[in-house]
Coordinates of C-alpha atoms (C1' of nucleotides) in Angstrom, one line a residue:
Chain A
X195 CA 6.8 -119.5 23.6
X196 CA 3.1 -120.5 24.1
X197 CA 1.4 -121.2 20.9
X198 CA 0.3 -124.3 20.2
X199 CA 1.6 -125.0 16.9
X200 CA 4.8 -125.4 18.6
X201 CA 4.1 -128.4 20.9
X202 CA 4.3 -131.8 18.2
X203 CA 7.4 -130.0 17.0
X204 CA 8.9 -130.7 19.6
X205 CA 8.1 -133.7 21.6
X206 CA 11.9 -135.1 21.0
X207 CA 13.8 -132.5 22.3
X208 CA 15.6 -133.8 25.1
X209 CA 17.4 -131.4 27.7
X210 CA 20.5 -132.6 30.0
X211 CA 23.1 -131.6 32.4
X212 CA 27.1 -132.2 32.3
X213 CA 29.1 -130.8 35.3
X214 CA 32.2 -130.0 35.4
X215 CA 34.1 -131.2 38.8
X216 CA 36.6 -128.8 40.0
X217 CA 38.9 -130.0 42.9
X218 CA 42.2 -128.6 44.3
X219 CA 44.6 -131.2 45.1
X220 CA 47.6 -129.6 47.1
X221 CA 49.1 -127.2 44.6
X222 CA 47.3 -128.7 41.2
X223 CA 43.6 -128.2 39.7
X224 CA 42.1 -131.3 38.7
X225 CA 38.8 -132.2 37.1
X226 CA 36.9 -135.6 37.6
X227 CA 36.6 -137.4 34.5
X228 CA 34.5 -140.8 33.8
X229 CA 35.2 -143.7 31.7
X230 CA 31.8 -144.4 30.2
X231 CA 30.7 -147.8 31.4
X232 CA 27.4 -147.9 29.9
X233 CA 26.2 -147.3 26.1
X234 CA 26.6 -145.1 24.0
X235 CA 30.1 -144.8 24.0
X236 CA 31.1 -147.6 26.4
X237 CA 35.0 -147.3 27.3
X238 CA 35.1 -143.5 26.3
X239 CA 35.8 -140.6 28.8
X240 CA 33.0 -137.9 29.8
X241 CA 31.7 -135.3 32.1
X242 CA 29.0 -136.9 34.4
X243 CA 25.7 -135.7 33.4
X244 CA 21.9 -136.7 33.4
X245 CA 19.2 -136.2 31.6
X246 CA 17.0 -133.5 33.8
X247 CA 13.6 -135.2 35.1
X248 CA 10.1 -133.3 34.4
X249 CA 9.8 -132.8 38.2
X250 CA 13.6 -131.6 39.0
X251 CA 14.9 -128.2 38.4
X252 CA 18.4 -127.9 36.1
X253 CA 20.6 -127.6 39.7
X254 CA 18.5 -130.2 41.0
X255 CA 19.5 -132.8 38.3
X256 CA 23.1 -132.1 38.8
X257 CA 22.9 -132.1 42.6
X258 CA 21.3 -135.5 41.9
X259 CA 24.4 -137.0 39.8
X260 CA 26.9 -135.3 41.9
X261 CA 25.6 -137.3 45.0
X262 CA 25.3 -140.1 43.4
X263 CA 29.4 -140.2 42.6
X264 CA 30.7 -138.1 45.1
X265 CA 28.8 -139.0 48.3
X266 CA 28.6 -134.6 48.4
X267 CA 25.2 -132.4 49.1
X268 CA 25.6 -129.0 49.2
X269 CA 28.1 -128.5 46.8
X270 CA 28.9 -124.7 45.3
X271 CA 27.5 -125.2 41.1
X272 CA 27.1 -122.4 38.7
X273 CA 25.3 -122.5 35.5
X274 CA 28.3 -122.3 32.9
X275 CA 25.9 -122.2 29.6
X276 CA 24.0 -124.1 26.9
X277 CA 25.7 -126.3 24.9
X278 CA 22.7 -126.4 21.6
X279 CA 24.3 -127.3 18.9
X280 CA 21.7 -128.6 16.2
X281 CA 24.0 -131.9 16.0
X282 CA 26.0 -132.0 19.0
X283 CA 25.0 -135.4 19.6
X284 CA 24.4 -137.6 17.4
X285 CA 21.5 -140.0 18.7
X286 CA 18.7 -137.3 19.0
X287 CA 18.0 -133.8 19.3
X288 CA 19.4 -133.1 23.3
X289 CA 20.0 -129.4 24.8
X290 CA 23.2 -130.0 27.5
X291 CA 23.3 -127.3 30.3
X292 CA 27.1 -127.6 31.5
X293 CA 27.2 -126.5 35.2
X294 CA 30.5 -126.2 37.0
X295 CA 31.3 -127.4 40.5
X296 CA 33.8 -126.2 42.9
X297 CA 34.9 -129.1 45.7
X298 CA 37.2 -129.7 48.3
X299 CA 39.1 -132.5 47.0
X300 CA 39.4 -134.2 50.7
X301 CA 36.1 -134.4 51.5
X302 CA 34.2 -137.2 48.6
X303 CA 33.2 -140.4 49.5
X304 CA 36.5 -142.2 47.4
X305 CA 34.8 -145.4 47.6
X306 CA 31.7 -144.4 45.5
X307 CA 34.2 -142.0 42.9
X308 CA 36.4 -145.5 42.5
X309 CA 32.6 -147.1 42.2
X310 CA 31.7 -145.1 39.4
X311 CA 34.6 -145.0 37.4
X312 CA 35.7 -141.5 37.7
X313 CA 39.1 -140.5 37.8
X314 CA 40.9 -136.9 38.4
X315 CA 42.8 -135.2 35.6
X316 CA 44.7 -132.2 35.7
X317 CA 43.5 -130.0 33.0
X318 CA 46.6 -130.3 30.8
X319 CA 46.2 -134.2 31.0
X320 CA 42.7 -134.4 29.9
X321 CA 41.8 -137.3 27.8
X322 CA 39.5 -136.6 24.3
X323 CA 36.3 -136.4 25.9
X324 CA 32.8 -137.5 24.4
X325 CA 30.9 -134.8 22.3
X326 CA 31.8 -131.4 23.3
X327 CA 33.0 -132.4 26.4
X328 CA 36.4 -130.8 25.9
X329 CA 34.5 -127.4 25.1
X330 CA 32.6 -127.6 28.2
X331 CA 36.0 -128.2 30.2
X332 CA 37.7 -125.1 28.3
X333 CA 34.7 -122.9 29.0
X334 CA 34.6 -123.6 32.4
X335 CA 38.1 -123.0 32.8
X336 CA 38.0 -119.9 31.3
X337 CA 35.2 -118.8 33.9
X338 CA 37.3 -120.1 36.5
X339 CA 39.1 -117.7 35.8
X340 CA 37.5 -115.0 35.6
X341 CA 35.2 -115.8 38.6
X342 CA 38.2 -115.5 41.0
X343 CA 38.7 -111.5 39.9
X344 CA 36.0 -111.1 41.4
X345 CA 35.1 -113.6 44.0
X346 CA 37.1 -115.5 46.5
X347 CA 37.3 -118.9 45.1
X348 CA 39.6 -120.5 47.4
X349 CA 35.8 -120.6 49.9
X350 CA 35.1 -123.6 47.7
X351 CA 38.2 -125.4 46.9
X352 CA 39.8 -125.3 50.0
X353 CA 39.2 -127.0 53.3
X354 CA 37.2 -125.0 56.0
X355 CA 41.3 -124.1 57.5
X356 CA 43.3 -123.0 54.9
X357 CA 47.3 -120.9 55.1
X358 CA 47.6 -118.3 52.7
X359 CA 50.5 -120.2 50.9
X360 CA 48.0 -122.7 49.8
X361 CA 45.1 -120.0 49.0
X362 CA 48.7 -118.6 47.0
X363 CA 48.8 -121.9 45.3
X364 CA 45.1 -122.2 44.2
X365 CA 45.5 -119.1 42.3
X366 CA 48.5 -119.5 40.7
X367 CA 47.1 -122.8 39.8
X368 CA 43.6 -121.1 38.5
X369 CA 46.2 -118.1 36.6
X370 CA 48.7 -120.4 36.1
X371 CA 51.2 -117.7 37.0
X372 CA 53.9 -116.9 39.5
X373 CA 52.8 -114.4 42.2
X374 CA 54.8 -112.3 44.5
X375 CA 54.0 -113.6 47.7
X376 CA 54.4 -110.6 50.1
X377 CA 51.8 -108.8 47.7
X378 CA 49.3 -111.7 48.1
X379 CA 49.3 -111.5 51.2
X380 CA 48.7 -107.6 51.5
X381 CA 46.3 -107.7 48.7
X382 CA 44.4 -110.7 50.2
X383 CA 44.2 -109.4 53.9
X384 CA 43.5 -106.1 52.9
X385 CA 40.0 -107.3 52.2
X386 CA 39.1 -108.0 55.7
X387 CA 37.6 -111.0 54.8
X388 CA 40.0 -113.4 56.5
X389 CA 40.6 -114.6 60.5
X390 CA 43.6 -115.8 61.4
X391 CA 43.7 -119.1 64.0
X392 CA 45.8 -119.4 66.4
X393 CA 47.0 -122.9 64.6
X394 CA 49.6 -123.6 62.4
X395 CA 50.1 -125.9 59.5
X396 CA 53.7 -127.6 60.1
X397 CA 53.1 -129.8 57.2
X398 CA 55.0 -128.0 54.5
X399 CA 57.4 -126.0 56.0
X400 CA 59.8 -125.4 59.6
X401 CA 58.3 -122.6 60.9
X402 CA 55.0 -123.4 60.1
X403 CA 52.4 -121.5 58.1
X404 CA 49.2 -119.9 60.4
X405 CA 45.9 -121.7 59.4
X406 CA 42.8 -119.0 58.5
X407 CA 39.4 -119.2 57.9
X408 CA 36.7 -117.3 55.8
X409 CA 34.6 -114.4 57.6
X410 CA 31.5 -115.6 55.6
X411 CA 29.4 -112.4 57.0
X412 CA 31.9 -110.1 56.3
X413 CA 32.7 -111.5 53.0
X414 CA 28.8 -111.2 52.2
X415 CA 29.0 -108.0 53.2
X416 CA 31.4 -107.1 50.6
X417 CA 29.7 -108.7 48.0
X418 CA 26.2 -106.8 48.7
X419 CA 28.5 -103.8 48.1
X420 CA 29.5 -105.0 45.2
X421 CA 33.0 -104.6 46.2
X422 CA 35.3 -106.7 43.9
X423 CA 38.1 -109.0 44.6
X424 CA 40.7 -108.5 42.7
X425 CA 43.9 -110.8 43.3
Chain B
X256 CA 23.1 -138.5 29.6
X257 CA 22.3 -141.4 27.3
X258 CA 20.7 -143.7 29.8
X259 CA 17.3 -145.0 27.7
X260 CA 14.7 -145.4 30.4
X261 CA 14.7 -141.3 30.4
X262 CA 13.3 -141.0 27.0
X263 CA 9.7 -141.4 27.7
X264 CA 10.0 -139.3 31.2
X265 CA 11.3 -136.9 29.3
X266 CA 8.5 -136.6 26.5
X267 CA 7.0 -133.3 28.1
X268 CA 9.4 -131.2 28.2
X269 CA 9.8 -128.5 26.5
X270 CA 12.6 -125.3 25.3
X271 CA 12.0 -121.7 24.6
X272 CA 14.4 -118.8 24.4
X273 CA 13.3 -115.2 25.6
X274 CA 15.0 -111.8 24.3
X275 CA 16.3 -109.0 26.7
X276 CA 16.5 -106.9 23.4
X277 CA 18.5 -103.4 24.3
X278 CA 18.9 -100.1 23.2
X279 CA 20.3 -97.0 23.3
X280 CA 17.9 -93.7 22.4
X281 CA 20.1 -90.8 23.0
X282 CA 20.9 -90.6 26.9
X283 CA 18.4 -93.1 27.9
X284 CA 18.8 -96.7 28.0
X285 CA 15.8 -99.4 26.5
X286 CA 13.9 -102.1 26.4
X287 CA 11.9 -103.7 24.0
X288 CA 8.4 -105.1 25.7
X289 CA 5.5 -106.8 24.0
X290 CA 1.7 -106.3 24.8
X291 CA 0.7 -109.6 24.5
X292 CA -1.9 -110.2 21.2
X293 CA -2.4 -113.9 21.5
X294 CA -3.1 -116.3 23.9
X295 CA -2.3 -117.2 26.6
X296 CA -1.7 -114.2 28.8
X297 CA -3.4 -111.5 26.1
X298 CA -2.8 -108.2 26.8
X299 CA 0.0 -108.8 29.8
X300 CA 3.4 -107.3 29.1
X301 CA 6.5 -109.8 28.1
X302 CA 9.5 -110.4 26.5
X303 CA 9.6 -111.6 22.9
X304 CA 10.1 -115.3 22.9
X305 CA 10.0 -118.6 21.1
X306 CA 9.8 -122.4 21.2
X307 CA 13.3 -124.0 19.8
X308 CA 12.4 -126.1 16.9
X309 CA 14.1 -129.2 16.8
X310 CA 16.4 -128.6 13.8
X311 CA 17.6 -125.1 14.8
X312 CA 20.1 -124.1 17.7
X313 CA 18.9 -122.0 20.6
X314 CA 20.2 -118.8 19.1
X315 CA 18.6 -119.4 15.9
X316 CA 15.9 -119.8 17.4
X317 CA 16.2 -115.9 18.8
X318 CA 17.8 -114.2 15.7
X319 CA 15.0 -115.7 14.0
X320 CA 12.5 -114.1 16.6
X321 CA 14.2 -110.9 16.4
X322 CA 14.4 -110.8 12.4
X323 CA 10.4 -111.0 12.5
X324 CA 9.9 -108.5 14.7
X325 CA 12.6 -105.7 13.7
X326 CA 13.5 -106.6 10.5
X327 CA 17.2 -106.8 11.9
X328 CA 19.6 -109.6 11.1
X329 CA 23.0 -110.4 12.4
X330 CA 22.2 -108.9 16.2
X331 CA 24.8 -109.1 18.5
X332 CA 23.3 -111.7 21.2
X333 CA 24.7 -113.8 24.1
X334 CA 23.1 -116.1 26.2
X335 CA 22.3 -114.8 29.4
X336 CA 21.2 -118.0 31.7
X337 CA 18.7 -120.9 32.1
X338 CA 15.3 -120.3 33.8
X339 CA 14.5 -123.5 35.0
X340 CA 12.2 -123.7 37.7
X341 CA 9.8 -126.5 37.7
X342 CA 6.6 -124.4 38.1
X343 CA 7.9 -121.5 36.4
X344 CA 5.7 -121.9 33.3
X345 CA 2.2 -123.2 35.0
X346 CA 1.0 -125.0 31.8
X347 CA 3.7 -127.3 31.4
X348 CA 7.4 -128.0 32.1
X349 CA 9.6 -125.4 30.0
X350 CA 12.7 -124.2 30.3
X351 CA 13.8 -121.0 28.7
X352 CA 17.1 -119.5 27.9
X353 CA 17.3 -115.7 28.4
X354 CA 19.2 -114.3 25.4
X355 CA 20.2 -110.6 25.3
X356 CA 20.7 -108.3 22.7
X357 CA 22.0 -105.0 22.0
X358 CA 20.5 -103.3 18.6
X359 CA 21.2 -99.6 16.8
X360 CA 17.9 -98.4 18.0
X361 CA 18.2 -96.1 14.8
X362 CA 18.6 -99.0 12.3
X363 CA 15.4 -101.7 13.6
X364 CA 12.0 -101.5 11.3
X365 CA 9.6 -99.1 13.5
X366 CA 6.4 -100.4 11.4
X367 CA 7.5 -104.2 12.3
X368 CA 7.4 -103.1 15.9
X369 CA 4.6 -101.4 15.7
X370 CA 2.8 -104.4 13.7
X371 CA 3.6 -106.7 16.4
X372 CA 2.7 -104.5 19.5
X373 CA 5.9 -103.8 21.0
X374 CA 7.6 -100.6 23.1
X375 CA 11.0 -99.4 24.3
X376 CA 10.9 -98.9 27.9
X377 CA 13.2 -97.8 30.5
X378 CA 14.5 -99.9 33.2
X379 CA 12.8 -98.0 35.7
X380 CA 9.3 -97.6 34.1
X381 CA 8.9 -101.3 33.0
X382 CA 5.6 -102.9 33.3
X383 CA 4.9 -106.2 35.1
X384 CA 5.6 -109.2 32.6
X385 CA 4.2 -112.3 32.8
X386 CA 6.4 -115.4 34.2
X387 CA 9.9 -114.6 35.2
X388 CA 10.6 -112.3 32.8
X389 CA 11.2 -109.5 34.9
X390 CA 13.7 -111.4 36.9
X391 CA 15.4 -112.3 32.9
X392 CA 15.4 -108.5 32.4
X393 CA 16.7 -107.8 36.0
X394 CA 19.7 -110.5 35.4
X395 CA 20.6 -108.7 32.0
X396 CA 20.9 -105.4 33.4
X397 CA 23.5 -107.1 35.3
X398 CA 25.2 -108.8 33.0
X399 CA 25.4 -105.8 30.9
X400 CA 26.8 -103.6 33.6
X401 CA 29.1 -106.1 34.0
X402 CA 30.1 -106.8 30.2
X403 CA 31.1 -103.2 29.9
X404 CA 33.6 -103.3 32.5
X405 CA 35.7 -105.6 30.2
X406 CA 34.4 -105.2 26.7
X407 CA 33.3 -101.9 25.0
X408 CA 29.9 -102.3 24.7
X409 CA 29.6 -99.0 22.5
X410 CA 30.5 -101.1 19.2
X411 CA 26.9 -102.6 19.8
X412 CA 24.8 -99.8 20.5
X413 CA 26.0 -96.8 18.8
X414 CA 25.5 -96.0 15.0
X415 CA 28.4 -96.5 13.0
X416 CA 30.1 -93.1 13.7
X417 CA 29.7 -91.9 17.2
X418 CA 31.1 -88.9 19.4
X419 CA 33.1 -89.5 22.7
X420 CA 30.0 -87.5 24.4
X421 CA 28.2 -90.4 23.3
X422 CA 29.9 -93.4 24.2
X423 CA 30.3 -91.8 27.4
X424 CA 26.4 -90.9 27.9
X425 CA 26.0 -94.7 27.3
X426 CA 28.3 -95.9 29.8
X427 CA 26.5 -93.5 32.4
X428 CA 23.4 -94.4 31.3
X429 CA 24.7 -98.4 32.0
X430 CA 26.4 -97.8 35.5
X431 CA 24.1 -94.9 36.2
X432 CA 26.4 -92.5 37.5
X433 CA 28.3 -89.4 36.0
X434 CA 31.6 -89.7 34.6
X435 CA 34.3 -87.1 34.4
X436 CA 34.2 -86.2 30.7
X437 CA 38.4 -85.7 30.8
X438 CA 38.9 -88.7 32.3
X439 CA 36.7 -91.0 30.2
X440 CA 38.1 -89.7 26.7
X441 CA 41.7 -90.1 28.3
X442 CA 40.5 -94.0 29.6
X443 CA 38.7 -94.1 26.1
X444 CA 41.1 -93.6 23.6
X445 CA 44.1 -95.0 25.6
X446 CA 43.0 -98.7 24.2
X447 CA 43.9 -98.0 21.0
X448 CA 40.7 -98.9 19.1
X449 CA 38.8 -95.9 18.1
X450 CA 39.6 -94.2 15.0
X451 CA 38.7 -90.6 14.9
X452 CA 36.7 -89.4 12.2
X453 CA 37.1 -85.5 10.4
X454 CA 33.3 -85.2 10.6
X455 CA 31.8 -83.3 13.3
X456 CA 28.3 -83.8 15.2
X457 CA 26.5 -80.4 15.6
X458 CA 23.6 -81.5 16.9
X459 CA 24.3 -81.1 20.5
X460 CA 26.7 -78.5 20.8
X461 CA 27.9 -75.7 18.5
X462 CA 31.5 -76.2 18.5
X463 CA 30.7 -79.7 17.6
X464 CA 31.8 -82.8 18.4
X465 CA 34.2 -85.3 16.6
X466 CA 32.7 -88.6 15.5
X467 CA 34.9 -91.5 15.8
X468 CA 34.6 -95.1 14.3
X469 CA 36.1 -98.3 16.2
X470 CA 39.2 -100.3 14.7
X471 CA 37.8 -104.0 14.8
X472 CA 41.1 -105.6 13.5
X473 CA 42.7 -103.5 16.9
X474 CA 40.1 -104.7 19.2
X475 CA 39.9 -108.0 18.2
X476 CA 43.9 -108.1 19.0
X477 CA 43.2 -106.5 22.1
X478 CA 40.5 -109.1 23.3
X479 CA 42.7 -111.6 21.9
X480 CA 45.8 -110.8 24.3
X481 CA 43.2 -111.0 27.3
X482 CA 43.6 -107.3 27.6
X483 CA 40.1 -105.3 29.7
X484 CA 38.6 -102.6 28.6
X485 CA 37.6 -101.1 31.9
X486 CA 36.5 -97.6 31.6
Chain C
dA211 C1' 32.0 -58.1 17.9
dT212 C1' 30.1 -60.4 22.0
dT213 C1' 28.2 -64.1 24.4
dA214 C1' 26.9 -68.7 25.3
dT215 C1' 27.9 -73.5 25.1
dT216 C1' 29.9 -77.9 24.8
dA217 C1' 34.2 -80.2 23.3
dA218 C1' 39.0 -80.8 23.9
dC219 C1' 43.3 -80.6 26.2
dG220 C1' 46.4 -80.7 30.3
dT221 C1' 48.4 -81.2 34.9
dA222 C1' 48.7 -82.2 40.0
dA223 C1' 47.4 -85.2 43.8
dA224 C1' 46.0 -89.6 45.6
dA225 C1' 45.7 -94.4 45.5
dA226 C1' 46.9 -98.9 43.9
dA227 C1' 50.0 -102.2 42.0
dT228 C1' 54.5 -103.9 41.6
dA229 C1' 59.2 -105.0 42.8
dC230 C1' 62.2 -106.4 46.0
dG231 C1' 65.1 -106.6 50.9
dT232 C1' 65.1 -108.2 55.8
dT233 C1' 63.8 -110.7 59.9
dT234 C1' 61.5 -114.7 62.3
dA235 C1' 60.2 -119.3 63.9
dT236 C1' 61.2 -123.7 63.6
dT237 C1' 63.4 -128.2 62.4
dT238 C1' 67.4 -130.7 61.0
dT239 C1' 72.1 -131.3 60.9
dT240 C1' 76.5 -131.1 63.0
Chain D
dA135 C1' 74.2 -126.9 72.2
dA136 C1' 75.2 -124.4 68.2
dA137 C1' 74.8 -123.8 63.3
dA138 C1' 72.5 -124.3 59.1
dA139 C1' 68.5 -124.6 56.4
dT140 C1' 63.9 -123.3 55.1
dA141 C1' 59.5 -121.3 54.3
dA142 C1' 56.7 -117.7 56.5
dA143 C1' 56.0 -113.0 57.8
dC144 C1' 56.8 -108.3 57.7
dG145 C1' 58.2 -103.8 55.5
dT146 C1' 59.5 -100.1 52.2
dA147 C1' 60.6 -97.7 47.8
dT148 C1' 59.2 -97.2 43.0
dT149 C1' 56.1 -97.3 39.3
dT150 C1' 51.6 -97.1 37.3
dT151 C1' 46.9 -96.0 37.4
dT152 C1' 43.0 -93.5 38.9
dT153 C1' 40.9 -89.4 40.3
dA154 C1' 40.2 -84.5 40.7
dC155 C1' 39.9 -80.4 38.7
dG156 C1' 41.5 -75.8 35.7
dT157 C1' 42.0 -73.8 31.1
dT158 C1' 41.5 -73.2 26.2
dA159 C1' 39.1 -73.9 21.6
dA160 C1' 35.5 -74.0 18.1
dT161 C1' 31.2 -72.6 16.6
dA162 C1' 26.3 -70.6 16.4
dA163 C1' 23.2 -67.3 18.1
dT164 C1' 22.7 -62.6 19.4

DNA sequence: ATTATTAACGTAAAAAATACGTTTATTTTT
DNA sequence: AAAAATAAACGTATTTTTTACGTTAATAAT
């Protein structure tokens, strides 16, 4: 990785981002997609993605984009992988580093998404995407997945107040299966991460549903014991 | 991704891959660590690494690495993450992709190892390597543990035939901890995928131990219906 | 033949996951 | 004001999985 040799080799390799844009919209996943307004590729759908600046970390350069069309800081991102394919695109030599996001669907700036040209699909509904744009969405799909066996997801997709019907919802929306409800519950209390308000949400049912919100110390607790959670 | 002021920004940039290269040496899990020969950083400690040339993909670009100094082709290998900080390299911008690899520490070419200065170490008596690479090596420790919860790990790391005593010194060796030998074979063989062998081992005990081979076309089915292998 | 040693087999107890029935709080309808 | 409707909340029995641990078997060394 340091001889010299190497370095006219490769003065055109260009490295990128594309994220993919998680958001939970009452019962149904959905992923924000762009029409392309700008060449290459003008009228086609993609991931949002940038081309990661000498002075910006990976994270950095999608923080950056995601800003820009959301209006969001801070959102939760994960590196997903490489996507290196020798001819994966077919201008130039360019390294993509997919990185998933996980927001709450009611809090971006609408105006801006609208702005940019970004719509939200439900996974199912997807559009052909640009490159391997579909492979990205699949991938990170598939760690969806597999991320909330292990780590309480609904933290990021939901709103700060939350019922355990919806937190239900999201994960039978992330498994795409049926659960029992009374074993939810059990299973998802049992973990002691959860405080239960004295509000209720009357929105979606008579009797109402009680709102609760994450015990983030608790819950890193857990974690630091590598205690798993397992829906 | 495709915007075109980028391009010259992006000139400077450069993309390696490191190895996390694994193996198993009866009881004991290794690593293989370089003494550096050439400049820069001569004589520090490191992983093996490379530049990615521009008309090979990034794990090219390691099995090639890994064929010069072992001899060894067709390694199983999986990306591991990014490393990406902007000052992580201090000559110039590079981002590297930790790749890790699990080898038959019987089958690799010990005069090619030799030749090019490397040694298996354990986890716990690794030197100080240069850059971040002890943070890659921490990260696919992880990783690893975690692989093996959910994909038998043995098919990698073992010779061809193995004994249950061995595939379960591995897994303690991974999750350091002992295992109850009844309940591992029990946990073992329920899956289905290991063929037992009439040969015995009689190297470690005098009664002798069976050796067993793994059932690909089974496993495959298995990983195929989303079934774990968590032992 | 006896002893030592690790492998192989088996069973009981505890814990976790699953399946499913009943009650409760509230709004809407009558 | 009572009855009906509805989703939420609570609870318990059954099945499955995990854990703990005792016994027997095969072989080499003595």
């Amino acid at each position: 990785m340091w001889e010299k040799d190497y370095y006219e080799v490769h003065d055109k390799m260009y490295i990128g981002t594309d994220c993919i844009i998680f958001g939970f919209d009452n019962g149904v996943l959905k992923l924000l997609i762009f029409k392309r307004r700008i060449e290459p590729n003008v009228g086609e759908y993609s991931l949002i993605g940038s081309f990661v600046k000498l002075e910006e970390s990976i994270s950095n350069a999608a923080s950056r984009v995601l800003h820009e069309i959301t209006g969001l800081q801070n959102v939760f991102m994960e590196e997903l992988k490489t996507y290196n394919a020798v001819e994966r695109d077919p201008g130039f030599r360019c390294v993509s580093v997919g990185q998933y996001a996980l927001i709450r669907i009611d809090d971006y700036d609408k105006d801006l998404v609208e702005k940019h040209g970004a719509m939200w699909y439900t996974f199912d509904e997807l559009p052909d995407l640009v490159l391997d744009h579909n492979q990205m969405v699949e991938d990170a799909m598939a760690r969806l997945r597999r991320k909330a066996k292990y780590q309480p997801i609904g933290l990021e997709l939901l709103p700060e107040k939350f019922t355990l019907p919806q937190l239900q919802s999201l994960y039978e929306a992330i498994y795409q299966r049926k659960m029992d409800s009374r074993n939810f519950r059990k299973k998802v209390l049992s973990f002691g991460v959860l405080i239960k308000l004295e509000e209720k949400d009357k929105t979606s049912s008579r009797k109402g549903a009680f709102y609760y919100k994450f015990d983030y110390e608790k819950y890193k607790e857990l974690l630091a014991q590598g205690i798993y959670f397992v829906v």
